[in-house]
Short mmCIF file of C-alpha atoms in Angstrom, two decimals:
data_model
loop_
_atom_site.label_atom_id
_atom_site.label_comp_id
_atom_site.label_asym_id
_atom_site.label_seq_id
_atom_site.Cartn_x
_atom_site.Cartn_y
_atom_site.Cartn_z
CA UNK A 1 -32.25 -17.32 15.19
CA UNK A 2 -33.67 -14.29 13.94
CA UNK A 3 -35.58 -13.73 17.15
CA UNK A 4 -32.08 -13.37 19.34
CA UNK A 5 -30.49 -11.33 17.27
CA UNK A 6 -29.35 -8.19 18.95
CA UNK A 7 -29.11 -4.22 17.90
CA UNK A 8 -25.72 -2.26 17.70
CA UNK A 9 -25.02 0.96 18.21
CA UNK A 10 -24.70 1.30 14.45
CA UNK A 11 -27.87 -0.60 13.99
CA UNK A 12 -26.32 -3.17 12.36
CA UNK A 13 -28.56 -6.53 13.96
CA UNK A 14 -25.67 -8.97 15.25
CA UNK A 15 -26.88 -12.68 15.28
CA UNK A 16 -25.59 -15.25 17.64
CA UNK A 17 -24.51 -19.14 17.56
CA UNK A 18 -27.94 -20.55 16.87
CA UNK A 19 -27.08 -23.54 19.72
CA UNK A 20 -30.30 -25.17 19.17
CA UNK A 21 -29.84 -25.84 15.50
CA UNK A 22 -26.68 -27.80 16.46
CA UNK A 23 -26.86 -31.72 16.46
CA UNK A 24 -26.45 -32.59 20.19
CA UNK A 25 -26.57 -29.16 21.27
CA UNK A 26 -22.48 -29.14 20.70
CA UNK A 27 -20.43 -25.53 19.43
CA UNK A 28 -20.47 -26.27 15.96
CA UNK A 29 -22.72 -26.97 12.80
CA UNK A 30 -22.06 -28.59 9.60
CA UNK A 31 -23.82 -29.14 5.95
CA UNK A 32 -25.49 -28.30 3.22
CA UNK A 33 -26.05 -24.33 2.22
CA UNK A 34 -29.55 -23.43 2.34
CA UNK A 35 -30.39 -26.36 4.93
CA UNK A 36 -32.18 -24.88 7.66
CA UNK A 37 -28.90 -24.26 9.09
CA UNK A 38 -27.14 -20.64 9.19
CA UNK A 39 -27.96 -19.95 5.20
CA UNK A 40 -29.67 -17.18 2.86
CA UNK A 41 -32.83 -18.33 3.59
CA UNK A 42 -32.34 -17.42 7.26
CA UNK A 43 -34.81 -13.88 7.91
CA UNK A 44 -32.87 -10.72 6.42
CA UNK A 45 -29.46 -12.44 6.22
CA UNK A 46 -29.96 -10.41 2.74
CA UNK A 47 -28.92 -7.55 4.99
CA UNK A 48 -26.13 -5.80 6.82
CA UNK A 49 -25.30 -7.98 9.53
CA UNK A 50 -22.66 -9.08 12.09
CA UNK A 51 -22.19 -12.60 13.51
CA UNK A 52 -20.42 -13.38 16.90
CA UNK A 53 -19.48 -17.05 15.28
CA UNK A 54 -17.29 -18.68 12.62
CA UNK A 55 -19.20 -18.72 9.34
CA UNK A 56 -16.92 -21.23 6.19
CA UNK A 57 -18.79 -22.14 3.23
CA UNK A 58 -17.17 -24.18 0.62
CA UNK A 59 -18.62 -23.11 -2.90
CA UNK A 60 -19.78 -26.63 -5.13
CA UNK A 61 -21.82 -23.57 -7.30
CA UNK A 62 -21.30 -20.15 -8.80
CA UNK A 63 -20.56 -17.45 -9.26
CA UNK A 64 -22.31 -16.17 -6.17
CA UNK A 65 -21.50 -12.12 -4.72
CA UNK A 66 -21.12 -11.89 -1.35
CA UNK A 67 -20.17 -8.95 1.05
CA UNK A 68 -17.93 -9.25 3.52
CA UNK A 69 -16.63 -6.00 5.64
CA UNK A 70 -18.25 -3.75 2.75
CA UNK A 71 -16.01 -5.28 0.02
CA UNK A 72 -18.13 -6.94 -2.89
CA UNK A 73 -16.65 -10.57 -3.82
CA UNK A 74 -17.29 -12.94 -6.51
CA UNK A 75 -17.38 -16.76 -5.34
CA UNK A 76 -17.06 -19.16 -7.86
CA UNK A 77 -17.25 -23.20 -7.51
CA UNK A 78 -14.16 -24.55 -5.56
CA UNK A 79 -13.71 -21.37 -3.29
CA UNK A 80 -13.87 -20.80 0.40
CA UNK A 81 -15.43 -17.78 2.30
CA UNK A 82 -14.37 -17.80 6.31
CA UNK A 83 -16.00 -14.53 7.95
CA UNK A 84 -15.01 -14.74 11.46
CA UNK A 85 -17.00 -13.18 14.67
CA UNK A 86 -17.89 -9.74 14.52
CA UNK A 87 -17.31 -8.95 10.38
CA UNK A 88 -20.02 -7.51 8.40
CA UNK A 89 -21.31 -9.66 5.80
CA UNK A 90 -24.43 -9.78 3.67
CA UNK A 91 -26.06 -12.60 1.35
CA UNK A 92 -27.34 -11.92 -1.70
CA UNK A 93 -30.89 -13.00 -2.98
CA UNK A 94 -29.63 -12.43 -6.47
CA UNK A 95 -27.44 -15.62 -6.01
CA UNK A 96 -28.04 -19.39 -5.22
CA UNK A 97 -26.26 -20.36 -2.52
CA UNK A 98 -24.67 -24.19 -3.15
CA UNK A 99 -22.05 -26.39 -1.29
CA UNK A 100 -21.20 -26.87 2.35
CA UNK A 101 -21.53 -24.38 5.11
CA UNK A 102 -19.25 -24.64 8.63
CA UNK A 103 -20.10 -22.71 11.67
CA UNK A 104 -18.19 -22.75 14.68
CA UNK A 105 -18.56 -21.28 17.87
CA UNK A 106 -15.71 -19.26 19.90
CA UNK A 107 -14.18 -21.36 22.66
CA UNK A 108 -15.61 -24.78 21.10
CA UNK A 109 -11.64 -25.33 20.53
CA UNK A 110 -9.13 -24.92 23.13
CA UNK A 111 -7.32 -22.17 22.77
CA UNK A 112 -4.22 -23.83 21.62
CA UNK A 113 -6.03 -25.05 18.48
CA UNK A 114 -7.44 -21.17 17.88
CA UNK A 115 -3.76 -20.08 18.29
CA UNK A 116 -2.26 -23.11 15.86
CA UNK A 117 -5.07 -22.42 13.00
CA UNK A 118 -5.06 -18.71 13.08
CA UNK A 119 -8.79 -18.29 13.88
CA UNK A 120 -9.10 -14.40 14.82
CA UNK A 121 -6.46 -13.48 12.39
CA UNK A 122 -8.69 -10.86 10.80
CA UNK A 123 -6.05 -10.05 8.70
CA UNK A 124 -5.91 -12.84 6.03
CA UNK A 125 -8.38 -12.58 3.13
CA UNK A 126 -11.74 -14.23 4.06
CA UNK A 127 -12.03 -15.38 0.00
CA UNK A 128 -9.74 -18.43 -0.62
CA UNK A 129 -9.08 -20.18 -3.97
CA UNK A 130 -7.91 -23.40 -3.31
CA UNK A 131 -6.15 -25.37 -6.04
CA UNK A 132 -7.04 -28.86 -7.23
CA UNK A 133 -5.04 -30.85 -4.55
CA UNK A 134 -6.35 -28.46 -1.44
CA UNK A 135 -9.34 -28.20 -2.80
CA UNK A 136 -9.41 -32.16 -2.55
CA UNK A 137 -7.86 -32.83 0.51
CA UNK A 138 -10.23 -29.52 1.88
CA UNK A 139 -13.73 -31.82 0.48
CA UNK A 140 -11.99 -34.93 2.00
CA UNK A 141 -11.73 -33.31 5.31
CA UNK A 142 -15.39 -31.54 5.39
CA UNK A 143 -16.75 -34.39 4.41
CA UNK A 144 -15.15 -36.66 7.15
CA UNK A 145 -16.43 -34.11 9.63
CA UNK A 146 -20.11 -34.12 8.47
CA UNK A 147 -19.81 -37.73 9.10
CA UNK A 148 -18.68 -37.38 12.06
CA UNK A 149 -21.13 -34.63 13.32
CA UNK A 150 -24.13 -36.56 12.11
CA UNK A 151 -23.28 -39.62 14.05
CA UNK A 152 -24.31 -39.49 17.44
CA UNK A 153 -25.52 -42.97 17.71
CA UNK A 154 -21.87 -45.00 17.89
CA UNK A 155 -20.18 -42.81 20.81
CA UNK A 156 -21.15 -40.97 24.11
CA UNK A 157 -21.90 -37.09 23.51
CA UNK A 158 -18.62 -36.55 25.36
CA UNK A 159 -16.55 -38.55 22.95
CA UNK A 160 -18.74 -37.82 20.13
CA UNK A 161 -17.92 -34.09 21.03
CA UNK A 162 -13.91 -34.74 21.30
CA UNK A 163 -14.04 -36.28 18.09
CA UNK A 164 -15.76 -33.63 16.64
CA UNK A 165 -13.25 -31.35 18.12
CA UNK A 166 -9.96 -33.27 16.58
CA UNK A 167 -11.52 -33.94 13.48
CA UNK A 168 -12.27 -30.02 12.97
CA UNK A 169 -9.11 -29.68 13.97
CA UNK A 170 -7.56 -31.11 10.73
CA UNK A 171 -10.01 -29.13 8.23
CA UNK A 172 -8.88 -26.18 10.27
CA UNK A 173 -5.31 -26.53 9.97
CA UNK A 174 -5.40 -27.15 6.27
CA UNK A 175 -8.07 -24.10 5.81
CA UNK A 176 -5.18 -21.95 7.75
CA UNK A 177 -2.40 -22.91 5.75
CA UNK A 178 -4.36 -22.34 2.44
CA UNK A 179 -5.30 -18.53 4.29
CA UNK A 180 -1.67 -17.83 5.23
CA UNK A 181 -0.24 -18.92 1.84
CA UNK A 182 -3.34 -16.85 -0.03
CA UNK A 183 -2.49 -13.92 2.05
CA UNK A 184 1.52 -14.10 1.15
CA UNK A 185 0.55 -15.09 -2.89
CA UNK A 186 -1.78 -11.77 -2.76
CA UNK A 187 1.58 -9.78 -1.18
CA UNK A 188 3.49 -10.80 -3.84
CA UNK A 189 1.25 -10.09 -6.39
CA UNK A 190 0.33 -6.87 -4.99
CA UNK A 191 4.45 -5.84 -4.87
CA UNK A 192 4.89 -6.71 -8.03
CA UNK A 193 1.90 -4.69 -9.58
CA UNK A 194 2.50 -1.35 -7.38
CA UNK A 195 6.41 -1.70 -8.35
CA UNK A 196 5.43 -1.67 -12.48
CA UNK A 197 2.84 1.13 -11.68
CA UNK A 198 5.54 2.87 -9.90
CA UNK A 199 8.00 2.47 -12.39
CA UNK A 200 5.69 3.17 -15.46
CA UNK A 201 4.74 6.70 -13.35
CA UNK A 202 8.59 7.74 -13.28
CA UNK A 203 9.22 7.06 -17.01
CA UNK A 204 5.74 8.92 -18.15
CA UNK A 205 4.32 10.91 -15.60
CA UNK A 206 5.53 14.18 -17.41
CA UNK A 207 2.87 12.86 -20.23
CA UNK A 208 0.29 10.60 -18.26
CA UNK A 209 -1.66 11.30 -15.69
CA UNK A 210 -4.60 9.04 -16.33
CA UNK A 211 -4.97 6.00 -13.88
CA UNK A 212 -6.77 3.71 -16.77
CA UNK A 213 -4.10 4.50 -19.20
CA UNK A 214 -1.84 3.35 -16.64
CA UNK A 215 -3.95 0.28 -15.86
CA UNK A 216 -4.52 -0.37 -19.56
CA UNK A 217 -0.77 -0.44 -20.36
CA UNK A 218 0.40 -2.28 -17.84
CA UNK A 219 -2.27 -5.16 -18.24
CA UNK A 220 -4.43 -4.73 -14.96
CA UNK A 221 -7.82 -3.54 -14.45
CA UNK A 222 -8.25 -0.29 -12.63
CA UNK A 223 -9.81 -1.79 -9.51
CA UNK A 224 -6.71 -4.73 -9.22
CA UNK A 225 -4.60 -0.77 -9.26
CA UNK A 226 -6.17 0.96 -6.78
CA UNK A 227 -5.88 -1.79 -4.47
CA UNK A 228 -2.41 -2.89 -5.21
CA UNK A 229 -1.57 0.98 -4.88
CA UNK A 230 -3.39 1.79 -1.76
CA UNK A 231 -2.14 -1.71 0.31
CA UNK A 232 1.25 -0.41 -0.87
CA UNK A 233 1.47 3.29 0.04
CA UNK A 234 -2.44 3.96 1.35
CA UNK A 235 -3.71 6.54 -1.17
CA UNK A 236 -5.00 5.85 -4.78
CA UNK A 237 -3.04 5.94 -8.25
CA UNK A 238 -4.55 9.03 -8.74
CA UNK A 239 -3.20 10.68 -5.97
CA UNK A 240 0.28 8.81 -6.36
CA UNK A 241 1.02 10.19 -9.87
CA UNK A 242 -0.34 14.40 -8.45
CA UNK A 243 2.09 13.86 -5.83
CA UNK A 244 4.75 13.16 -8.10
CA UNK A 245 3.76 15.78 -10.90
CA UNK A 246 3.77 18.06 -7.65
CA UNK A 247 7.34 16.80 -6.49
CA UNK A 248 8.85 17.73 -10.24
CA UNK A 249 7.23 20.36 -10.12
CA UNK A 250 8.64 21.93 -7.27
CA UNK A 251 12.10 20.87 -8.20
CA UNK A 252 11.97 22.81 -11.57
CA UNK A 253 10.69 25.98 -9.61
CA UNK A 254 13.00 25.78 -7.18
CA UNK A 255 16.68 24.85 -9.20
CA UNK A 256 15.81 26.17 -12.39
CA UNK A 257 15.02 29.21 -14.28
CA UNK A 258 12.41 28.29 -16.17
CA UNK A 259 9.00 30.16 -16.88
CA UNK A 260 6.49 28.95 -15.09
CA UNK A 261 4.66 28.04 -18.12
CA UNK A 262 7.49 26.05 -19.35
CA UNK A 263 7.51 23.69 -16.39
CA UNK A 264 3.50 23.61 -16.76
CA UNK A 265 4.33 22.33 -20.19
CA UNK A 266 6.94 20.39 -19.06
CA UNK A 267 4.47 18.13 -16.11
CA UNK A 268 2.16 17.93 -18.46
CA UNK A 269 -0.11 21.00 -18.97
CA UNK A 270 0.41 23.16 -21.54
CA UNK A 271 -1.90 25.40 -20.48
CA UNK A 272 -0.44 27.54 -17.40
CA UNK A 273 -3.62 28.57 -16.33
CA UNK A 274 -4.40 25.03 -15.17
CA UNK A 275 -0.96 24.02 -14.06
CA UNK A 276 -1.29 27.08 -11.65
CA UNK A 277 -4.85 25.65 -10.93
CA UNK A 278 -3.07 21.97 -10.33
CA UNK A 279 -0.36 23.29 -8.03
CA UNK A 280 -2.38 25.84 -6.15
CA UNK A 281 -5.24 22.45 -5.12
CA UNK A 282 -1.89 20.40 -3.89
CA UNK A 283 0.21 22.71 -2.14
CA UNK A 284 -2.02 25.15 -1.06
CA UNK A 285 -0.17 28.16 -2.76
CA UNK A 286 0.77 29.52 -6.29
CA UNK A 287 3.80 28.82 -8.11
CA UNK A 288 5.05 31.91 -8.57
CA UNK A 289 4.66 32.15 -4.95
CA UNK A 290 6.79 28.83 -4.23
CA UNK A 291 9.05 30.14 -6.18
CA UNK A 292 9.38 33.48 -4.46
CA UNK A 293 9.53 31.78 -0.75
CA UNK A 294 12.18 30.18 -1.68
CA UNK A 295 14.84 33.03 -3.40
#
């Protein structure tokens, strides 16, 4: 497989469906990780690279860290990794690699079946965490498929192949639904977290500008923040609570009388000398001069 791979313009190597590895020559492969099949003992699948297939491995081991689109995730037993064509993803040596691995190539289902399970929805998470009853009824299915992939001996290659085709079908569907649920779960989640970060920044941002005393008190760590933050209004906590130290800011200068190091003191720095500093980096101008534009 290694040998067809091909060069991008961002030299990132891009491997293809490895058709000869699959049982009867048909669009898909099934079975164990690490099996002479597309696995982490395939050449320098320990690096940066793109695939132009569907890649699903169903974790029986873990935890295992794999990179997918040049986010780190951790993979424990009883998840599910899809990486469809044309992500970035990398293995890692560091980890062992156990449970079942699905590839798929594009256009071995009819493209009613792509449209029904959702397959170049590049939006849903590729890390899935099934509970006990999918996670069952996701084995069941996998299982009934290897079975059915390995057996070329009771049907005709054509019917062998349309069974194949229904019977990936059904993992598929259920594999979707779990995705599209995951992805709404992970909405809510993320709502609810940037909501309580926004609130907490109203009631104390005169007296907290740290993003880990922020995480700290409201239970999350920093990185489950920053994302919940960014999917919510694209920038980082940090740069949520300056713009709204900034916005008070420039509401004291501009309807009150204050002295401008009593409004310093009152966002949070008692020194002036570094509220002026503060101000100055986010709006590109002084605050006496703000204040002067404006009378």
């Amino acid at each position: 497989m290694a040998d067809r791979a091909t060069q991008d313009g961002d030299g990132i190597r891009t491997f293809p469906f490895p058709v000869d590895l699959s049982v009867g020559g048909v669009g898909m492969q099934v079975g164990a990780l690490g099996a002479g099949r597309y696995s982490p003992q395939e050449v320098q699948l320990d690096r940066v690279h793109r695939i132009d297939f569907h890649v699903v491995m169903l974790f029986s081991g873990g935890p295992v860290t794999h990179m997918v689109d040049f986010a780190e995730y951790e993979v424990k037993a009883g998840d599910l990794l899809w990486i469809r064509p044309g992500q970035v993803h990398r293995f890692s040596r560091a980890s062992e690699y156990r449970g079942t691995v699905l590839v798929m190539q594009p256009g071995f289902l009819p493209r009613a079946t792509v449209e029904a399970t959702g397959l170049y929805r590049y939006d849903l998470p590729p890390l899935l965490h099934p509970d006990a009853a999918q996670l069952a009824a996701l084995e069941h299915s996998l299982a009934q498929l290897n079975r059915e992939y390995v057996d070329t001996t009771t049907l005709p290659l054509s019917l062998h192949t349309s069974v194949l085709r229904h019977s990936l079908t059904a993992f598929l569907l259920r594999l979707a639904h779990l995705a599209v649920s995951s992805a709404e779960v992970a909405r809510e989640q993320t709502d609810t977290t940037f909501t309580r970060f926004r609130d907490a920044v109203e009631k104390s941002f005169a007296t907290n500008h740290s993003v880990s005393a922020y995480a700290d008190a409201l239970g999350y760590s920093r990185r489950t923040l920053v994302r919940a933050v960014r999917a919510a209004t694209g920038e980082t906590p940090k740069g949520f609570i300056d713009k709204r130290v900034t916005l008070e800011a420039k509401r004291l200068l501009a309807h009150t009388e204050m002295p401008i190091g009593r409004i310093g003191a009152a966002v949070g720095f008692p020194d002036s000398a570094n509220f002026s500093k503060f101000f100055h980096q986010h709006t590109g101008t002084t605050p006496v001069a703000f204040r002067a534009e404006l009378r």
